[in-house]
Tab-separated table of C-alpha atoms and ligand atoms in Angstrom:
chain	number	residue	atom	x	y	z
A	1	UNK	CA	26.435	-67.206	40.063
A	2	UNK	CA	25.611	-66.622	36.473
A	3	UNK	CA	27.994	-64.872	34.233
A	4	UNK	CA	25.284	-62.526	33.651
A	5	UNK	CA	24.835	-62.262	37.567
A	6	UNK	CA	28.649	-61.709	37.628
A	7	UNK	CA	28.917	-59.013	35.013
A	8	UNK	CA	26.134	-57.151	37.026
A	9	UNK	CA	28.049	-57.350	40.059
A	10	UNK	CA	31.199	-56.107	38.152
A	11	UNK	CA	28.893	-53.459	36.743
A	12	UNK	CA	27.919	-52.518	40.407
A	13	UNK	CA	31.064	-53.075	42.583
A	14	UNK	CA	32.956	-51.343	39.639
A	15	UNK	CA	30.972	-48.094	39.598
A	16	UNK	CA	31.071	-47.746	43.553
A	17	UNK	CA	35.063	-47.702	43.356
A	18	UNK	CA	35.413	-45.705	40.230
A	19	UNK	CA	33.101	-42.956	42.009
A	20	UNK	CA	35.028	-43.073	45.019
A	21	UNK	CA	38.503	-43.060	43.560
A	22	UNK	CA	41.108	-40.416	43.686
A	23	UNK	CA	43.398	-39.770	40.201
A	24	UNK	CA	46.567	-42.151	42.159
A	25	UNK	CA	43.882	-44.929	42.416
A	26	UNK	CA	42.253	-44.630	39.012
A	27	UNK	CA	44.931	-46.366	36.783
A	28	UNK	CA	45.059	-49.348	39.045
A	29	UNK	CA	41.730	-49.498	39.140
A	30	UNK	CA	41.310	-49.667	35.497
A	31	UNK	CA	44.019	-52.389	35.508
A	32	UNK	CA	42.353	-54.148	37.869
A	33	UNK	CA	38.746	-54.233	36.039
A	34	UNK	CA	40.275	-54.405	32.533
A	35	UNK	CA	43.767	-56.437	32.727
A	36	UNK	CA	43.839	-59.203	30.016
A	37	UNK	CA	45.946	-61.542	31.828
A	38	UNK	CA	43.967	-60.721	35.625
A	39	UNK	CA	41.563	-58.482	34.954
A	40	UNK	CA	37.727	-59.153	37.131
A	41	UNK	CA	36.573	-58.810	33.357
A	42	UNK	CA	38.890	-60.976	31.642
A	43	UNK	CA	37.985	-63.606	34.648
A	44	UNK	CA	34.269	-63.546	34.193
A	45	UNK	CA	34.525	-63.651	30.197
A	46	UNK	CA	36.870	-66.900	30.683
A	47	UNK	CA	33.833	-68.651	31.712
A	48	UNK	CA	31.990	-67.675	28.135
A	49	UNK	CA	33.088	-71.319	26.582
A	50	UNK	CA	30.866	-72.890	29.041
A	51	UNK	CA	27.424	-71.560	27.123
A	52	UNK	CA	25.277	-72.432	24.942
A	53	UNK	CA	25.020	-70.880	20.837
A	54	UNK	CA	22.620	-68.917	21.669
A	55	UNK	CA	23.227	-67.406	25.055
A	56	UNK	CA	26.862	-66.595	24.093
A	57	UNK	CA	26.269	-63.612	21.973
A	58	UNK	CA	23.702	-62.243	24.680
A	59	UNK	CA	26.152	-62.390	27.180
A	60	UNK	CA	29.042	-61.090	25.284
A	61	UNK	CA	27.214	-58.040	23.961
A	62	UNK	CA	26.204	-57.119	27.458
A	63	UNK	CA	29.593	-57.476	28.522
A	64	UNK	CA	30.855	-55.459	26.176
A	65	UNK	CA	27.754	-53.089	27.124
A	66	UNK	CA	29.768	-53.175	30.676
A	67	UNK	CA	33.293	-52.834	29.125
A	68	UNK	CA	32.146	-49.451	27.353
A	69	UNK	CA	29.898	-48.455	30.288
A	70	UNK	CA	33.089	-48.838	32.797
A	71	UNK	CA	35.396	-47.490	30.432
A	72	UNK	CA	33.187	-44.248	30.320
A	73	UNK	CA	32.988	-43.901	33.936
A	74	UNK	CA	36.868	-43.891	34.399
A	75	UNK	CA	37.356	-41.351	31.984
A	76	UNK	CA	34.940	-39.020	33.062
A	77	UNK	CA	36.256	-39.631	36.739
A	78	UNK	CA	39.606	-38.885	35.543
A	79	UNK	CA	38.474	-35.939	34.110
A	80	UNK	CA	36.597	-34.621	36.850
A	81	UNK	CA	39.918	-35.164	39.133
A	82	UNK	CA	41.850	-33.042	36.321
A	83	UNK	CA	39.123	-30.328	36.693
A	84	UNK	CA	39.590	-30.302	40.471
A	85	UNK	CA	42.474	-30.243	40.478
A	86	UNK	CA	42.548	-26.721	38.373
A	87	UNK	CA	40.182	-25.633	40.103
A	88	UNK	CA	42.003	-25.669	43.511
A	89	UNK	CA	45.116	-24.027	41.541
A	90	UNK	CA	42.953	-21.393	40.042
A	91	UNK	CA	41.399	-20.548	43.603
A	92	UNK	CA	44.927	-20.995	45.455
A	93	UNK	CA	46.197	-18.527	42.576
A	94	UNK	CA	44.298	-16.175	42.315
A	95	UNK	CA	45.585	-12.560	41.436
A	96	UNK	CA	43.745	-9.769	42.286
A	97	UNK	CA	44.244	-7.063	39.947
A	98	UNK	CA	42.102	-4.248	41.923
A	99	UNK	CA	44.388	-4.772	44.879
A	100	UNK	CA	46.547	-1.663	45.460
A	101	UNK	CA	50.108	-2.010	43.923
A	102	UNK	CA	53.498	-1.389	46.271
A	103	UNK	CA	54.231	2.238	45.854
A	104	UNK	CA	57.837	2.896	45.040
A	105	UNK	CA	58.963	6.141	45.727
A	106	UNK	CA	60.620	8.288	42.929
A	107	UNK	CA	64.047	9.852	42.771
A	108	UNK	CA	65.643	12.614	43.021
A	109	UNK	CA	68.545	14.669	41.508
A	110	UNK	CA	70.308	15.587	45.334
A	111	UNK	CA	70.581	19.224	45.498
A	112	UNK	CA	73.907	19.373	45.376
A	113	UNK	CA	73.740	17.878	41.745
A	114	UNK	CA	71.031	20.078	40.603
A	115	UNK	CA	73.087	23.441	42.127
A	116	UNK	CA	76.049	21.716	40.486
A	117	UNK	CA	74.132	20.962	36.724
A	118	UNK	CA	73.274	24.864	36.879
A	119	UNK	CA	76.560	26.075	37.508
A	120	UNK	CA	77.785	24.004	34.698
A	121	UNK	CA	75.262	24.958	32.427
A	122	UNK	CA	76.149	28.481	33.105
A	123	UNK	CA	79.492	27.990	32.001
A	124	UNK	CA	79.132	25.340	29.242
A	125	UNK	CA	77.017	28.617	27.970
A	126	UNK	CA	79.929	31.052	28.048
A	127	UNK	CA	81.922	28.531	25.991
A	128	UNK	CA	83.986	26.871	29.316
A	129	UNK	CA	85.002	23.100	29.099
A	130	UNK	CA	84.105	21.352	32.055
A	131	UNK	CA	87.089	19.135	32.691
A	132	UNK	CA	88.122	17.225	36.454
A	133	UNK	CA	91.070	15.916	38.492
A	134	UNK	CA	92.246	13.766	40.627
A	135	UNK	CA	91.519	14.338	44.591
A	136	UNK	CA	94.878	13.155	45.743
A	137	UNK	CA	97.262	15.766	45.026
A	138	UNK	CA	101.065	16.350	45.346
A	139	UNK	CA	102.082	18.955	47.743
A	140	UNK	CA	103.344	20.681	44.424
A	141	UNK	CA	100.366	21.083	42.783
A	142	UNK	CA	97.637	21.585	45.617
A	143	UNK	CA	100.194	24.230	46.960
A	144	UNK	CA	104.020	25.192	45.488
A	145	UNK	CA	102.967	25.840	42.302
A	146	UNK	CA	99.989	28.566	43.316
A	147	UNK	CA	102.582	30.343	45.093
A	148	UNK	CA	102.138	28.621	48.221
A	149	UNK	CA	105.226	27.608	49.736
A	150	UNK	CA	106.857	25.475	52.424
A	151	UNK	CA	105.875	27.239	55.593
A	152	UNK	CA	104.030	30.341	54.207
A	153	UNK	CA	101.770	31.231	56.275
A	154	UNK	CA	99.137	31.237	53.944
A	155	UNK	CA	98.841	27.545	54.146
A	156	UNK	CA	96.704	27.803	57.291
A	157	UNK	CA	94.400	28.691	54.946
A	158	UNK	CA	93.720	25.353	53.728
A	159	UNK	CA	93.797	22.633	56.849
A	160	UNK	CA	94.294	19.305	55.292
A	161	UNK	CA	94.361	15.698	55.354
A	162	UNK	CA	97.805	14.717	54.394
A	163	UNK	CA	98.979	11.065	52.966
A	164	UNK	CA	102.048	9.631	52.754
A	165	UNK	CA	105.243	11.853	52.018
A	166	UNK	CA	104.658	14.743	49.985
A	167	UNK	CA	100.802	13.764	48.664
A	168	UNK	CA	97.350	14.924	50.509
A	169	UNK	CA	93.529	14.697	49.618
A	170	UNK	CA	93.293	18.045	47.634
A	171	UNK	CA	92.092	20.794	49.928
A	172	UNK	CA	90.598	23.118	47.024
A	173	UNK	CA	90.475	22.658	43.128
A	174	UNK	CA	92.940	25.955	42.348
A	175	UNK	CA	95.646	22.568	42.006
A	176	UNK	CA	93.891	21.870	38.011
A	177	UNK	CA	94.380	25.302	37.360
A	178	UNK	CA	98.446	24.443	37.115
A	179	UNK	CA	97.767	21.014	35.210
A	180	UNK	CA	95.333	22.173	32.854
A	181	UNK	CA	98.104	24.811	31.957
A	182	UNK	CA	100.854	22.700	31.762
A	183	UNK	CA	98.957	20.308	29.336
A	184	UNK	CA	97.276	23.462	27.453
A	185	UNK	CA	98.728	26.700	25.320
A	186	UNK	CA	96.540	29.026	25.818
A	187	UNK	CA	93.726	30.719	25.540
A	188	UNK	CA	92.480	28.351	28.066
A	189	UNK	CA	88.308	28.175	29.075
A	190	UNK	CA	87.805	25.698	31.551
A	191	UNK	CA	85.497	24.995	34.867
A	192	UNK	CA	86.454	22.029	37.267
A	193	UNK	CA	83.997	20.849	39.497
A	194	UNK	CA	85.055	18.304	42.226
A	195	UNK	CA	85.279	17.174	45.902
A	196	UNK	CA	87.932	18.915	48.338
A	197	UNK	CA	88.760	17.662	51.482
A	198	UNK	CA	89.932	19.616	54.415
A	199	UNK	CA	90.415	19.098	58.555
A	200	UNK	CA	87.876	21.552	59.591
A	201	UNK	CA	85.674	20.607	62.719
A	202	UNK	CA	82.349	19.974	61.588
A	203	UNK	CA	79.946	22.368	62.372
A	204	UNK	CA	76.639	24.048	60.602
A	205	UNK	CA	78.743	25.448	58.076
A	206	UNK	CA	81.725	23.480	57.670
A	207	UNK	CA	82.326	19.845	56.661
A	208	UNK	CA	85.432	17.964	56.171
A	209	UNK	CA	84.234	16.700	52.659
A	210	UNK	CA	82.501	19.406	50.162
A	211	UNK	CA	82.548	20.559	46.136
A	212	UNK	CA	84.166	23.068	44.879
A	213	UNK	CA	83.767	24.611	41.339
A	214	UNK	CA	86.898	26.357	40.120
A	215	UNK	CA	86.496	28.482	36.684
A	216	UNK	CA	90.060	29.267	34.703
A	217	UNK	CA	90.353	31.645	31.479
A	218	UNK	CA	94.097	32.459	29.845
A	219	UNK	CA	94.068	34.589	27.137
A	220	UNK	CA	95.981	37.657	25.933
A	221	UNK	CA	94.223	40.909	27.058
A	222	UNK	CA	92.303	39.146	29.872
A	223	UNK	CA	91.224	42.195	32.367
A	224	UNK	CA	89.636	42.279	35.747
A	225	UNK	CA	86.281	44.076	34.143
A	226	UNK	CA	86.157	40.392	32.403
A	227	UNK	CA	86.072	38.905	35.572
A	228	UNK	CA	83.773	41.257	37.094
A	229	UNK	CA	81.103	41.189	33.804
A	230	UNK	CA	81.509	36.996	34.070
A	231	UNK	CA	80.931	36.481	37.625
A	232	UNK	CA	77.851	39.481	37.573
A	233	UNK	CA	76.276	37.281	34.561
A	234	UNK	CA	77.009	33.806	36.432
A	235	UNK	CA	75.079	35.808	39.521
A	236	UNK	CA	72.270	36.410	37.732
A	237	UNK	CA	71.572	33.318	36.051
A	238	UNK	CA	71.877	32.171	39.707
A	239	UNK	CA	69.484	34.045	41.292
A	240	UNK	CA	68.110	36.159	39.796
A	241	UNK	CA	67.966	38.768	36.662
A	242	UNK	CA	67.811	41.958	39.380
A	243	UNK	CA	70.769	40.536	41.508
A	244	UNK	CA	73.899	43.375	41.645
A	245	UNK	CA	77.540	41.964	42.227
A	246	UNK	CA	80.469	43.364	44.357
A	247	UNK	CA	83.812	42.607	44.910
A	248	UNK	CA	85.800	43.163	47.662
A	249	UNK	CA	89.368	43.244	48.187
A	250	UNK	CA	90.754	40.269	49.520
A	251	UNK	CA	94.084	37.957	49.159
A	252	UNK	CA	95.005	34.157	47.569
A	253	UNK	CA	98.405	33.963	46.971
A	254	UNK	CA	97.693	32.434	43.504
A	255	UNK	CA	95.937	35.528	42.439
A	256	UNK	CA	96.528	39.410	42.381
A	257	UNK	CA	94.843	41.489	42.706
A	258	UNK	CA	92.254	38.901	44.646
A	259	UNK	CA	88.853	39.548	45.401
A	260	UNK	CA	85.811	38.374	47.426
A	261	UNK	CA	82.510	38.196	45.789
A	262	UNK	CA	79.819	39.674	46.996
A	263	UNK	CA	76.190	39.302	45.586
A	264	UNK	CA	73.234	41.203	47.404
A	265	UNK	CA	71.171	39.008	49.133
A	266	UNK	CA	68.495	37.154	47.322
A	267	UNK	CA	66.836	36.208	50.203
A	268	UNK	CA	65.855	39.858	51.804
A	269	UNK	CA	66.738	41.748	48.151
A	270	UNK	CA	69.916	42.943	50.168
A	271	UNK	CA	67.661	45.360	53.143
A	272	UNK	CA	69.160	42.836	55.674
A	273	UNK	CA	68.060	39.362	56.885
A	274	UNK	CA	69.513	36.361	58.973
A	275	UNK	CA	70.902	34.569	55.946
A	276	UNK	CA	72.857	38.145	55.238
A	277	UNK	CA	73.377	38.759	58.519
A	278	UNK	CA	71.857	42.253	58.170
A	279	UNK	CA	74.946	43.306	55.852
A	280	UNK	CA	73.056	43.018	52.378
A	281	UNK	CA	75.425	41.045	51.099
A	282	UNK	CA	76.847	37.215	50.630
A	283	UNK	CA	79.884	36.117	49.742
A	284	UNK	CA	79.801	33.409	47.075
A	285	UNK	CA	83.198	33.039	46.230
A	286	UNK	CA	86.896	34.064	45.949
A	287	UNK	CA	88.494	34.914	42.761
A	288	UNK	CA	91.398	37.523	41.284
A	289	UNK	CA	93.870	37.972	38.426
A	290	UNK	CA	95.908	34.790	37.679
A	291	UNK	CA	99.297	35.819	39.574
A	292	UNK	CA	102.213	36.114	37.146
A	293	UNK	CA	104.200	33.625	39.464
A	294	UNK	CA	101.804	30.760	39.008
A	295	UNK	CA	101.589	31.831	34.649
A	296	UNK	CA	105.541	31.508	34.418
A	297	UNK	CA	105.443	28.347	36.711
A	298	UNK	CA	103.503	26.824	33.753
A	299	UNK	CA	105.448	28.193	31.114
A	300	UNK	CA	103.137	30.734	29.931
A	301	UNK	CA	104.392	34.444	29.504
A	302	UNK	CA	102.834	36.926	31.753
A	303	UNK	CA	104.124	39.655	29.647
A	304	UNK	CA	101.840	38.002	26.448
A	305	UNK	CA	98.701	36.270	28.540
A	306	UNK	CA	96.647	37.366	31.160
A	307	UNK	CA	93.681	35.597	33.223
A	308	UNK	CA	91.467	35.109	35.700
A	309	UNK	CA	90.264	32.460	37.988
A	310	UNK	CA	87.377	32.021	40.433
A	311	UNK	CA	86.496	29.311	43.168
A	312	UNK	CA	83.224	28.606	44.725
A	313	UNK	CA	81.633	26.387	47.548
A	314	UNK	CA	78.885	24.145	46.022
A	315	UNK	CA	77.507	23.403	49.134
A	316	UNK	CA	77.148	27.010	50.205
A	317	UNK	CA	75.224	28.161	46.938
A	318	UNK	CA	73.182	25.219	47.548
A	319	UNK	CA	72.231	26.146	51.194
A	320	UNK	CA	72.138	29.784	50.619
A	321	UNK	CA	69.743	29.324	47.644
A	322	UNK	CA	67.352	26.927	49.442
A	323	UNK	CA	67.435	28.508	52.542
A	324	UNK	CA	69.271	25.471	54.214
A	325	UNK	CA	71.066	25.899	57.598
A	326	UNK	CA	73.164	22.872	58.096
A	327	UNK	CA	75.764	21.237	55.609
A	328	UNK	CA	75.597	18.268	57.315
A	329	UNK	CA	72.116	17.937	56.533
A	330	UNK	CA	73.778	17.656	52.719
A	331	UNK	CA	75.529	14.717	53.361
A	332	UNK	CA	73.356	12.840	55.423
A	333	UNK	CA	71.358	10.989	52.781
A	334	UNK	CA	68.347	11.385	54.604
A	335	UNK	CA	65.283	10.692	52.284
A	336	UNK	CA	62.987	13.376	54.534
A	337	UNK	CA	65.799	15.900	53.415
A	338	UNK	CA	66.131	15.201	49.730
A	339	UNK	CA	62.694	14.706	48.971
A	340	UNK	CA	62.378	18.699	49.760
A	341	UNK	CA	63.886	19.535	47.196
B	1	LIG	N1	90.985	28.047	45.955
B	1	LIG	C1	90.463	29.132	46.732
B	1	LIG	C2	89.870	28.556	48.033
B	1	LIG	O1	89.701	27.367	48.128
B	1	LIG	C3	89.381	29.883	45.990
B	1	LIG	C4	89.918	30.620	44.802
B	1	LIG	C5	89.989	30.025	43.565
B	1	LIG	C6	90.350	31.919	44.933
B	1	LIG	C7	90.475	30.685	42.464
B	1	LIG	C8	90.854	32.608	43.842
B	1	LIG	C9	90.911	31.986	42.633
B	1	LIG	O2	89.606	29.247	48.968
């Protein structure tokens, strides 16, 4: 065969594999055609010495014609197979912006929190600190020192979960009253929120875990009118401008005189509903004159300062101003429930 028959056999052969090759085959293909040493090329062009003058320029510009032609070829196969190759990621990758996005629901503040944040904003208003304490309490503090002691009957009041010797999960928050005292001279302004624990059986109304918010103010002529005109304001900003307060004799041995207090029922407008149970009334919470027992425990002097102090159920105000009917529903951390509200 003539080199010129050979180049155009290159030129064929070479084009049918280039066409047909994948990118892993292309390099060794180019190798194969274009190798110095063993390349089909190099082989046919070894054979260029055997020509005449005139034929060998001929021949060698057509081979080179071949070389370029080849060359071409392989690099617009390779790019072709780069192309693909983008092409499959682009289709395999494809993002669909107009598809709908995963819907994440919202938060919420749990309505214990908000009913807490307005009670505290209440006070903050009036000029009260908020300050908290611990929930495990000495037997000294949670009782002896507000004029609860050993074996007074009183203490059947408060059912709780005791510890080891002498210290119990706090079963109301009346205990900060004596250590914000004992830290503080008076005048003293101060509301403590916080979880009490106590070993009631659960029921609609009762839970062994709840929040308390206890309010505390020493000063020298403190009265029970400014008791009365404090917890008639916090009412109102409660619920309602047109709600009426009243207070009804009751007992805490940490307080005296102690009262009960009574706002008329924003449900019904105090004519008598379930949530009243027909009186007119609900009680909100318990509260009285700071008893001159617990001042002198402290180290304050009756005969100089006066006070008051109040305690309320966070979960009750909660349910009573949202019209819910089970505590446990509070505690439950169901999202149906919390969403409500
Ligand atoms: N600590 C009382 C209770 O848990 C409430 C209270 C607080 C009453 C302050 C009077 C004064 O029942």
């Amino acid at each position: 065969m003539s080199i010129i028959e050979q180049l155009a056999q290159l030129r064929r052969e070479a084009e049918e594999e280039i066409r047909a090759a994948g990118s892993d085959k292309l390099n060794d293909l180019r190798l194969k055609i274009f190798s110095r040493k063993n390349g089909s090329l190099s082989a046919i062009l070894r054979g260029l010495g055997g020509l005449s003058a005139e034929e060998r320029p001929k021949v060698g510009s057509m081979a080179n014609e071949v070389k370029v032609h080849l060359e071409g070829l392989i690099s617009e196969r390779m790019q072709q197979l780069k192309a693909a190759v983008m092409e499959a990621r682009l289709q395999s990758e494809t993002i669909d912006v107009t598809m709908p996005g995963h819907w994440q629901k919202p938060g919420r503040i749990h309505i214990l929190n908000q009913a807490l944040e307005h009670i505290k904003d209440t006070f903050k208003g009036l000029g009260y600190a908020v300050v908290q304490g611990p929930e495990v309490e000495t037997d000294y503090y949670n009782f002896e020192a507000l004029n609860i002691p050993a074996n007074h009957p009183s203490r059947e009041m408060w059912d709780s979960f005791f510890l080891r010797e002498g210290l119990l999960m706090r079963s109301h928050t009346s205990p900060m009253q004596v250590h914000i005292m004992e830290k503080h001279e008076p005048p003293v302004r101060v509301i403590v929120p916080g979880k009490c624990y106590r070993r009631d059986a659960v029921d609609s109304t009762h839970f062994w875990e709840f929040h308390q918010v206890e309010g505390l103010l020493v000063d020298k002529n403190v009265t029970f009118s400014d008791l009365k005109g404090t917890l008639d304001l916090f009412a109102r900003r409660m619920a309602g401008p047109q709600r009426k307060t009243r207070f009804n004799p009751s007992y805490f041995p940490f307080t005296e005189p102690s009262a009960e207090v009574m706002v008329d029922c924003f449900v019904c407008d105090g004519k008598g509903c379930r949530v009243c149970k027909n009186s007119g009334w609900i009680e909100i919470m318990g509260a009285g004159m700071v008893h001159p027992k617990v001042l002198k425990g402290v180290g304050y002097d009756p005969e100089v300062y006066t006070g008051f102090a109040f305690g309320m159920g966070v979960e009750r105000i909660a349910m009573l101003s949202c019209g819910i009917a089970d505590i446990r529903l509070l505690f439950e951390g169901d999202e149906r429930f919390s969403r409500q509200f």
